[in-house]
Short mmCIF file of C-alpha atoms in Angstrom, two decimals:
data_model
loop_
_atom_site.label_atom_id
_atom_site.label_comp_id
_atom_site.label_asym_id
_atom_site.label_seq_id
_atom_site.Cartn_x
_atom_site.Cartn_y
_atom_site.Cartn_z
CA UNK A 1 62.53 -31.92 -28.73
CA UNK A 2 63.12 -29.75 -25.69
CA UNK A 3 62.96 -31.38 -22.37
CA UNK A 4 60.66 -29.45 -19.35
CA UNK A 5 64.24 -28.35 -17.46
CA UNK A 6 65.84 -26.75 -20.64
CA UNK A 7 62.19 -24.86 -21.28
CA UNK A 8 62.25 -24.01 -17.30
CA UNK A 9 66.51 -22.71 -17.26
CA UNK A 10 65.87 -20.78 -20.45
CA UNK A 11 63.04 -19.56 -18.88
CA UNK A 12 64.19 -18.12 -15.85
CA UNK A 13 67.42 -16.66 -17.50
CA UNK A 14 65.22 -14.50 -19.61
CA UNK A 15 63.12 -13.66 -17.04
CA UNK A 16 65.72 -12.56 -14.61
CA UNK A 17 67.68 -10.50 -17.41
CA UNK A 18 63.71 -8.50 -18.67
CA UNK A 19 62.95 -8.39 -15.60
CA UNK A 20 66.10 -6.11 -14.52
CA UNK A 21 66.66 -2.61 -13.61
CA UNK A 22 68.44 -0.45 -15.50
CA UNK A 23 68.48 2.04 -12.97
CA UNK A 24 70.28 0.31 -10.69
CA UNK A 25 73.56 0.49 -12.71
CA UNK A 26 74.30 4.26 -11.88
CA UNK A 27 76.08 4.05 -8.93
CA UNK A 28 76.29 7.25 -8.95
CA UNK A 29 76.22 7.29 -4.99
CA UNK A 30 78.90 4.78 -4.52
CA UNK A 31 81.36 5.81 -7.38
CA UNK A 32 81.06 9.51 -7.33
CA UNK A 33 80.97 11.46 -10.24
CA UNK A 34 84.03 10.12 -12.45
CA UNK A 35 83.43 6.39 -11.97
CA UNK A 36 79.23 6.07 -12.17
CA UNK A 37 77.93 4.31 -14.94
CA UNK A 38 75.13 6.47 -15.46
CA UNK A 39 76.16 6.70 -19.06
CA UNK A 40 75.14 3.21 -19.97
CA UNK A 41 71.47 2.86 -18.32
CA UNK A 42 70.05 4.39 -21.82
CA UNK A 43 71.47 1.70 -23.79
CA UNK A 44 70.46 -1.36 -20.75
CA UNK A 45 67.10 -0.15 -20.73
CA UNK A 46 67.03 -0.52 -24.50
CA UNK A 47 69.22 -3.63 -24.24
CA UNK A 48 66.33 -5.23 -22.00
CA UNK A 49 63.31 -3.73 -23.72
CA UNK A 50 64.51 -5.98 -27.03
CA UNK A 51 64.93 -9.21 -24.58
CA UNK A 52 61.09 -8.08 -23.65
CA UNK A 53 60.01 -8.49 -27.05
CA UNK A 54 60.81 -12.07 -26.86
CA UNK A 55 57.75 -13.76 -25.64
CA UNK A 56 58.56 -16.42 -22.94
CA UNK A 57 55.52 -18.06 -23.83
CA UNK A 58 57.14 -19.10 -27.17
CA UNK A 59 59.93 -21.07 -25.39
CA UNK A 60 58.22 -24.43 -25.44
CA UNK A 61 57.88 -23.67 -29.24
CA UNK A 62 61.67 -24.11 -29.58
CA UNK A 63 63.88 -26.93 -29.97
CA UNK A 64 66.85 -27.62 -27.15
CA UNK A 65 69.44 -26.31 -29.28
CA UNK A 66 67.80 -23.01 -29.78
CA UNK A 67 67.15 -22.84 -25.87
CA UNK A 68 70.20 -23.41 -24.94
CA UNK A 69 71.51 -20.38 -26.93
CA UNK A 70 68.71 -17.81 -26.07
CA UNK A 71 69.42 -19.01 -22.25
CA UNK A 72 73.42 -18.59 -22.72
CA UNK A 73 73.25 -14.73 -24.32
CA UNK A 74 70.43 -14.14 -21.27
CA UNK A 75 73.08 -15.19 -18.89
CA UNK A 76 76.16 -13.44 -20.22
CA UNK A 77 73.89 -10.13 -20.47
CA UNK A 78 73.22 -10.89 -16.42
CA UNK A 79 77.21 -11.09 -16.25
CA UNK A 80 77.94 -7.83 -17.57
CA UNK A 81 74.85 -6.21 -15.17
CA UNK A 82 76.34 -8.26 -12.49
CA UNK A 83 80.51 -6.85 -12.89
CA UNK A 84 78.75 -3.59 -13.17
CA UNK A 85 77.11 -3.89 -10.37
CA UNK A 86 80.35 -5.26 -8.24
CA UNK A 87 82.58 -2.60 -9.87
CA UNK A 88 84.79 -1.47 -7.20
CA UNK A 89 86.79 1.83 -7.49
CA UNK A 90 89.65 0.03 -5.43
CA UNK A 91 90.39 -2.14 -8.07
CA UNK A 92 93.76 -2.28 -9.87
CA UNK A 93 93.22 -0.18 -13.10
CA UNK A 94 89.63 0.92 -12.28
CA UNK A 95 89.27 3.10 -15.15
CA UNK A 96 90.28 0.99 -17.77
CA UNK A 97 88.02 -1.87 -16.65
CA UNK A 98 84.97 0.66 -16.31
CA UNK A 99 85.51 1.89 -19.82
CA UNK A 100 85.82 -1.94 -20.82
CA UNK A 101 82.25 -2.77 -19.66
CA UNK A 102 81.14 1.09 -20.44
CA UNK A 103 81.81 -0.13 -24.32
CA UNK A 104 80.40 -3.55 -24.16
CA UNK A 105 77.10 -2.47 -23.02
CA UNK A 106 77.58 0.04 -25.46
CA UNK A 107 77.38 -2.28 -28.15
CA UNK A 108 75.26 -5.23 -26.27
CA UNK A 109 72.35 -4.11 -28.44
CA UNK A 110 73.36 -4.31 -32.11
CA UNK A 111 75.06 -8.21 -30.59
CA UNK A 112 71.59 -9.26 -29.48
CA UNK A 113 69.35 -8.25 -32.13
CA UNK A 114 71.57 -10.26 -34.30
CA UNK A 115 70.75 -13.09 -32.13
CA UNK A 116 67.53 -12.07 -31.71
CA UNK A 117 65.57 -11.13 -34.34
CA UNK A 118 64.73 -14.58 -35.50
CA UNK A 119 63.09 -15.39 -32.54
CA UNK A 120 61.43 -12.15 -31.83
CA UNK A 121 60.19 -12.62 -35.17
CA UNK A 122 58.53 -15.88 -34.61
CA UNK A 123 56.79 -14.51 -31.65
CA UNK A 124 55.38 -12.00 -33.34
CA UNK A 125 54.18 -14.35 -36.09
CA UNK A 126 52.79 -16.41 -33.58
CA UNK A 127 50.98 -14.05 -31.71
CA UNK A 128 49.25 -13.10 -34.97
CA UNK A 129 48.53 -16.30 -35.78
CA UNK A 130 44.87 -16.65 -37.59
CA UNK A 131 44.36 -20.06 -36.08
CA UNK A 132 45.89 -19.31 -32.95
CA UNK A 133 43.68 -16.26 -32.37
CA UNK A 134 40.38 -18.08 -33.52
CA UNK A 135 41.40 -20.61 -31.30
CA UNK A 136 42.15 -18.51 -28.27
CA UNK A 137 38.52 -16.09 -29.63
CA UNK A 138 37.25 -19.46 -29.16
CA UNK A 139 37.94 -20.38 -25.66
CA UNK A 140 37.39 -17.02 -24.34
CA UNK A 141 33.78 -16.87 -26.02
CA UNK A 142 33.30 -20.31 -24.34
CA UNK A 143 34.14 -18.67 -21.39
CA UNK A 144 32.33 -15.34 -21.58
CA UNK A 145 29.27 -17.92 -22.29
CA UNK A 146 29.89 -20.39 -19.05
CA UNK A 147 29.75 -16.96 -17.42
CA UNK A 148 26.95 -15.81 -18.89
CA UNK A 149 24.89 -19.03 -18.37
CA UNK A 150 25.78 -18.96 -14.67
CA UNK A 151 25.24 -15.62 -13.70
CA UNK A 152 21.79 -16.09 -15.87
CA UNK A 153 21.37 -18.92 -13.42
CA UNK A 154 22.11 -16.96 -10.12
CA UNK A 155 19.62 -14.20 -11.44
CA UNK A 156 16.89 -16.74 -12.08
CA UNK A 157 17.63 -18.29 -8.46
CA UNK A 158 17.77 -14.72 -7.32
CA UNK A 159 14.43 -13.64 -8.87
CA UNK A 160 12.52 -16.81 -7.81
CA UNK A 161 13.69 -15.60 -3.98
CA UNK A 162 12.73 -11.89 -4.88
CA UNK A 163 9.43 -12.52 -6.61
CA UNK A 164 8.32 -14.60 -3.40
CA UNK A 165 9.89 -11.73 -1.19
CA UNK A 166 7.26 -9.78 -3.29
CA UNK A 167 4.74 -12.32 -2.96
CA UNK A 168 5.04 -12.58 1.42
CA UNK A 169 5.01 -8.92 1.22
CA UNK A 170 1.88 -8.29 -0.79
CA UNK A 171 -0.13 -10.63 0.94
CA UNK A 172 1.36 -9.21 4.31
CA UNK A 173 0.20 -6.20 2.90
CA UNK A 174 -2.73 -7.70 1.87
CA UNK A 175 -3.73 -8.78 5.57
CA UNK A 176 -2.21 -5.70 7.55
CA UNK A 177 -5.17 -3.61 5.16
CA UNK A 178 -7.89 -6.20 5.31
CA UNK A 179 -7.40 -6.15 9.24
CA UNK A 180 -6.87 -1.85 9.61
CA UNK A 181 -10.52 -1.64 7.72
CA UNK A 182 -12.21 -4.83 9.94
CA UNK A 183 -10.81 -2.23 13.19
CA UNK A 184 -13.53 0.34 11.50
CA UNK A 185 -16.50 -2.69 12.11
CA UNK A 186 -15.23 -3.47 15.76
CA UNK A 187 -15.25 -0.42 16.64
CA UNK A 188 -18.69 0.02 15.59
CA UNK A 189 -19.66 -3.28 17.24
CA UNK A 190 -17.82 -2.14 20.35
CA UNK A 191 -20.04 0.95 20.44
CA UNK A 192 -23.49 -0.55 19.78
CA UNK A 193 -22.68 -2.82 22.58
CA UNK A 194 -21.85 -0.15 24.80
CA UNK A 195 -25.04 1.58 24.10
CA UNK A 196 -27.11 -1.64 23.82
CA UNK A 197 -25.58 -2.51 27.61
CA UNK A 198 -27.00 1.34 28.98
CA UNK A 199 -30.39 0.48 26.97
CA UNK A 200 -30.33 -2.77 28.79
CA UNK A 201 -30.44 -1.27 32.18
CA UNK A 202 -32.70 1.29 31.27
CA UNK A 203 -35.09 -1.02 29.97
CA UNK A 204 -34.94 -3.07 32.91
CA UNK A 205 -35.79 0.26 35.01
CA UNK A 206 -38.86 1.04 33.38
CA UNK A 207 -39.94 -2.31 33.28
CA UNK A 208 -39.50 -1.69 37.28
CA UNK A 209 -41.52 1.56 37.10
CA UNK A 210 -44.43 -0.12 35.49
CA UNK A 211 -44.22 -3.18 37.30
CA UNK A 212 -44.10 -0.84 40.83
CA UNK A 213 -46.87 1.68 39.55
CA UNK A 214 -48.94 -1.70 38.65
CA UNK A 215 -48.90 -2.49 42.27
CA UNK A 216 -49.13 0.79 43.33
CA UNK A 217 -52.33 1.12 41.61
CA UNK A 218 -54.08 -1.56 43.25
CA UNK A 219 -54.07 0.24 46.39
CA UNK A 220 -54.15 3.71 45.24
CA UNK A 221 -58.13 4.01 45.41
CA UNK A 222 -57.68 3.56 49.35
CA UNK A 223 -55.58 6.50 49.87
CA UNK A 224 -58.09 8.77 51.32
CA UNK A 225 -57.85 11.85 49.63
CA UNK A 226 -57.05 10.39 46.71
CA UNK A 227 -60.15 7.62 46.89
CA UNK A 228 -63.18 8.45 44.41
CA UNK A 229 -66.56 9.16 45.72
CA UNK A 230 -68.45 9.68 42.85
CA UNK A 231 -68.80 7.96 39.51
CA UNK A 232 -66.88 11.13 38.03
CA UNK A 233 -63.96 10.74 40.36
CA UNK A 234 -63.55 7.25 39.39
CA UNK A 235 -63.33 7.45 35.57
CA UNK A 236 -60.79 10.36 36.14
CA UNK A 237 -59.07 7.83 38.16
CA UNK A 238 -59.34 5.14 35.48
CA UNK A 239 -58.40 7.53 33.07
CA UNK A 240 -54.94 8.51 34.73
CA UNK A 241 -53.93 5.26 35.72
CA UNK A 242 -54.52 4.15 32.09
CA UNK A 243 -52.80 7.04 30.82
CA UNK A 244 -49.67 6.70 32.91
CA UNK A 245 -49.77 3.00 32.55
CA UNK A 246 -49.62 4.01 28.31
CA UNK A 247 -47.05 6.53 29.29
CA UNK A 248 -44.45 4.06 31.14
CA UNK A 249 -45.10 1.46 28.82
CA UNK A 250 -44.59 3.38 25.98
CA UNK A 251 -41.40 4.06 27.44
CA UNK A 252 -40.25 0.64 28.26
CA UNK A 253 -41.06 -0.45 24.70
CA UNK A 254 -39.01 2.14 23.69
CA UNK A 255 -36.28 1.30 25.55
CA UNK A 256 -36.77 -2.77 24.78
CA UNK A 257 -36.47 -1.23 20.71
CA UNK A 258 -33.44 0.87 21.36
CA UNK A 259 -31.54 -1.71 23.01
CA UNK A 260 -32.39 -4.43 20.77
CA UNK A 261 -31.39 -1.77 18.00
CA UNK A 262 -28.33 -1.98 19.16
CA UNK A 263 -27.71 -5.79 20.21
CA UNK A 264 -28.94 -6.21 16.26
CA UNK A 265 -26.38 -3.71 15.20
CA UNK A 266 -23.58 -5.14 17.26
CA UNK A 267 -24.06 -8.21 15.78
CA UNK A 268 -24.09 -6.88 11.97
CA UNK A 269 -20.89 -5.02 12.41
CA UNK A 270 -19.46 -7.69 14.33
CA UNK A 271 -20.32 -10.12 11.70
CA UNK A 272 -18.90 -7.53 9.16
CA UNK A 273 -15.32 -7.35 11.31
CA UNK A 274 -15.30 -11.41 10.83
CA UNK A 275 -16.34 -11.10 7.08
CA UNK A 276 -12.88 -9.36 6.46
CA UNK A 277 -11.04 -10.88 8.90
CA UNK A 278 -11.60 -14.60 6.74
CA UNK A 279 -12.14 -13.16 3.05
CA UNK A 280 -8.31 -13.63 2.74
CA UNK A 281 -8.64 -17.24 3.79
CA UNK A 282 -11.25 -17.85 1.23
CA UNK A 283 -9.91 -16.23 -1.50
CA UNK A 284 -6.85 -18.10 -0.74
CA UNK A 285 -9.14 -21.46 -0.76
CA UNK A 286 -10.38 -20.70 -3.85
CA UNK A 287 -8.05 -21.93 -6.96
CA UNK A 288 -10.52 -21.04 -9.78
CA UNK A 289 -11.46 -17.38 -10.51
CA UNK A 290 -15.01 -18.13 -10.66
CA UNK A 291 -14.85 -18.79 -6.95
CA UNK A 292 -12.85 -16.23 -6.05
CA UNK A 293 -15.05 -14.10 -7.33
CA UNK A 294 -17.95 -15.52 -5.91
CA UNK A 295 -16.28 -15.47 -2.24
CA UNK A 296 -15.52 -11.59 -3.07
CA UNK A 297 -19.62 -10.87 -4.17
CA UNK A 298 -20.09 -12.56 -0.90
CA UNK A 299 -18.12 -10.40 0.98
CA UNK A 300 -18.95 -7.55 -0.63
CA UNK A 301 -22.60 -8.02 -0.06
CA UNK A 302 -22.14 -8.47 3.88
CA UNK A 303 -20.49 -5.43 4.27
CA UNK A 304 -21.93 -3.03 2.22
CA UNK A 305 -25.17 -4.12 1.72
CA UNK A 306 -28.02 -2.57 3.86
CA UNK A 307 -29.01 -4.21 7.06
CA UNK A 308 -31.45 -4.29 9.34
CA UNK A 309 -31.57 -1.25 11.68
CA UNK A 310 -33.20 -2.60 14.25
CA UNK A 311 -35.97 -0.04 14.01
CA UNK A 312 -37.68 -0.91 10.99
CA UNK A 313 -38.07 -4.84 9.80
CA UNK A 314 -36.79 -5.36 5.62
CA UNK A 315 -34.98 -7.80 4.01
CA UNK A 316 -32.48 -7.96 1.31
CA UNK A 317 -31.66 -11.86 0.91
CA UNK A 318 -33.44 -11.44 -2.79
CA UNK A 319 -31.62 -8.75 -4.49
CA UNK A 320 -28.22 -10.76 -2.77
CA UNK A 321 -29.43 -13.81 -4.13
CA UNK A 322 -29.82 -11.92 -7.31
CA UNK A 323 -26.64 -10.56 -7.20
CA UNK A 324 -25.08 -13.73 -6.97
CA UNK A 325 -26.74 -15.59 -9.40
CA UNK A 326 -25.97 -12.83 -11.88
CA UNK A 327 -22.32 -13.40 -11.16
CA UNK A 328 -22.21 -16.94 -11.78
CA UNK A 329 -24.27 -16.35 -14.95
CA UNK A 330 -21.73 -13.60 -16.33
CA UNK A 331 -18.70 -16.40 -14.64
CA UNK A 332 -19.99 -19.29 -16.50
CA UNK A 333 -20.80 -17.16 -19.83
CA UNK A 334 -16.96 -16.10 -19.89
CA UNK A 335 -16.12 -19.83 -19.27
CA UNK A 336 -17.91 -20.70 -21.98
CA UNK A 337 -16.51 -17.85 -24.61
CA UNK A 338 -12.98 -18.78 -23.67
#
């Protein structure tokens, strides 16, 4: 059985040998032209491409013995990269030693596949394990589902947050409309009141005129050249006074209808600005669609239903009343069905 520190030393000796550059035993810079060992990076990169194909991960796989050996070719492979790599062209008999390591890497690669291709073997065997795979198909599908139920849960969190987002938004919406069309009433209201304050004043004029010409026409027969002296004179004088006095009263009533025309009409549109202005807060109130519905017939029936103009005198509380009692009777009929 292999202890952790053998697994580990094997380990990093065939790391640090697969994990080497080929490259960097050239030298052609630093040994010129006749000395390089450009010649043998072809056969190191193939040299470390088979020490690739050994999978560290089978390593704990192995027993000590077998460690020990894959760890002591890993390390005399390093050797020969490392002489190569302190070859110095001042050293006694530098050509004979560079064509001594020229022909060992040379023939590295037919030495280590021999020692090799057991274990390479194994790793491939063991990469294509059936149970092995199922078993790693396995955990990942685990995984890919843990995934999957979390994210499922951050989108359910997420669309809880966006479907009340929706919700504040429609019913801001909701409000910001409700409150643009109540502006239409106030308006309205604002103007009747306007005109109902002018009617005011002129109604309180006339009601001057008639009250001054009243007085005036208790003293009018003693103006001398207006005074009557014959029976003729005075019923033309009776007759003018009760004229005029039709005349300016005719005109103060109509002044007394046109203002409270428009005091009534203030009021309807004013009440009509307030019916939209708490519909929302109703309709809220009301849990069951019955209600809601009946809150909306009432609302309805405020605002567009025809009022009182002031002018003429009707009323409409039957046909609302009807209205209304036909919507609970179609409300509770559809209760009923269901």
């Amino acid at each position: 059985m292999a202890t952790t520190e053998q697994i580990e030393s094997c380990k990093a000796s065939l790391e640090r040998v697969q994990n080497f550059e080929a490259s960097s035993l050239a030298r052609v810079e630093d040994l010129g032209r006749e000395l390089n060992f450009a010649i043998v990076v072809s056969d190191t990169e193939r040299l470390i491409a088979l020490y690739r194909r050994l999978p560290v991960s089978i390593l704990s796989d192995l027993p000590g013995g077998n460690l020990d050996q894959i760890k002591r070719w890993a390390d005399a492979e390093y050797n020969r990269f490392e002489q190569i790599m302190k070859f110095s062209a001042a050293t006694q008999n530098a050509g004979d030693t560079r064509n001594t390591l020229i022909t060992q890497m040379q023939s590295a690669y037919d030495t280590a596949f021999s020692n090799l291709w057991q274990y390479i073997a194994f790793g491939v065997a063991r990469a294509t394990d059936t149970t092995v795979l199922e078993t790693e198909a396995r955990a990942t599908l685990q995984d890919i589902r843990d995934k999957a139920d979390t994210i499922s849960a951050e989108l359910a969190e997420h669309q809880q947050g966006a479907d009340a987002i929706l919700a504040n938004i429609k019913r801001v919406a909701a409000e910001a409309g409700v409150s643009q069309q109540a502006e239409h009433f106030k308006q309205e209201a604002d103007r009747h009141e306007t005109a109902a304050a002018t009617w005011e004043t002129t109604m309180l004029n006339r009601a001057k005129w008639v009250g001054g010409f009243a007085i005036l026409s208790i003293f009018l027969h003693k103006i001398p050249w207006i005074g009557p002296t014959t029976n003729i004179e005075s019923a033309q004088l009776i007759s003018s006074k009760i004229l005029i006095f039709i005349v300016l009263g005719y005109l103060l009533v109509l002044a007394a209808k046109n203002f409270l025309s428009h005091k009534h009409n203030a009021v309807v549109n004013r009440h009509r600005q307030n019916a939209l202005l708490t519909y929302r807060a109703l309709a809220d109130a009301a849990h069951e669609r019955g209600a809601e519905d009946i809150v909306l017939a009432h609302a309805a029936s405020c605002i567009f239903a025809p009022q009182d103009t002031g002018y003429s005198k009707g009323g409409e509380s039957s046909s609302s009343s009807r209205s209304i009692l036909e919507l609970l009777t179609r409300t509770s009929a559809k209760e009923s069905a269901s």
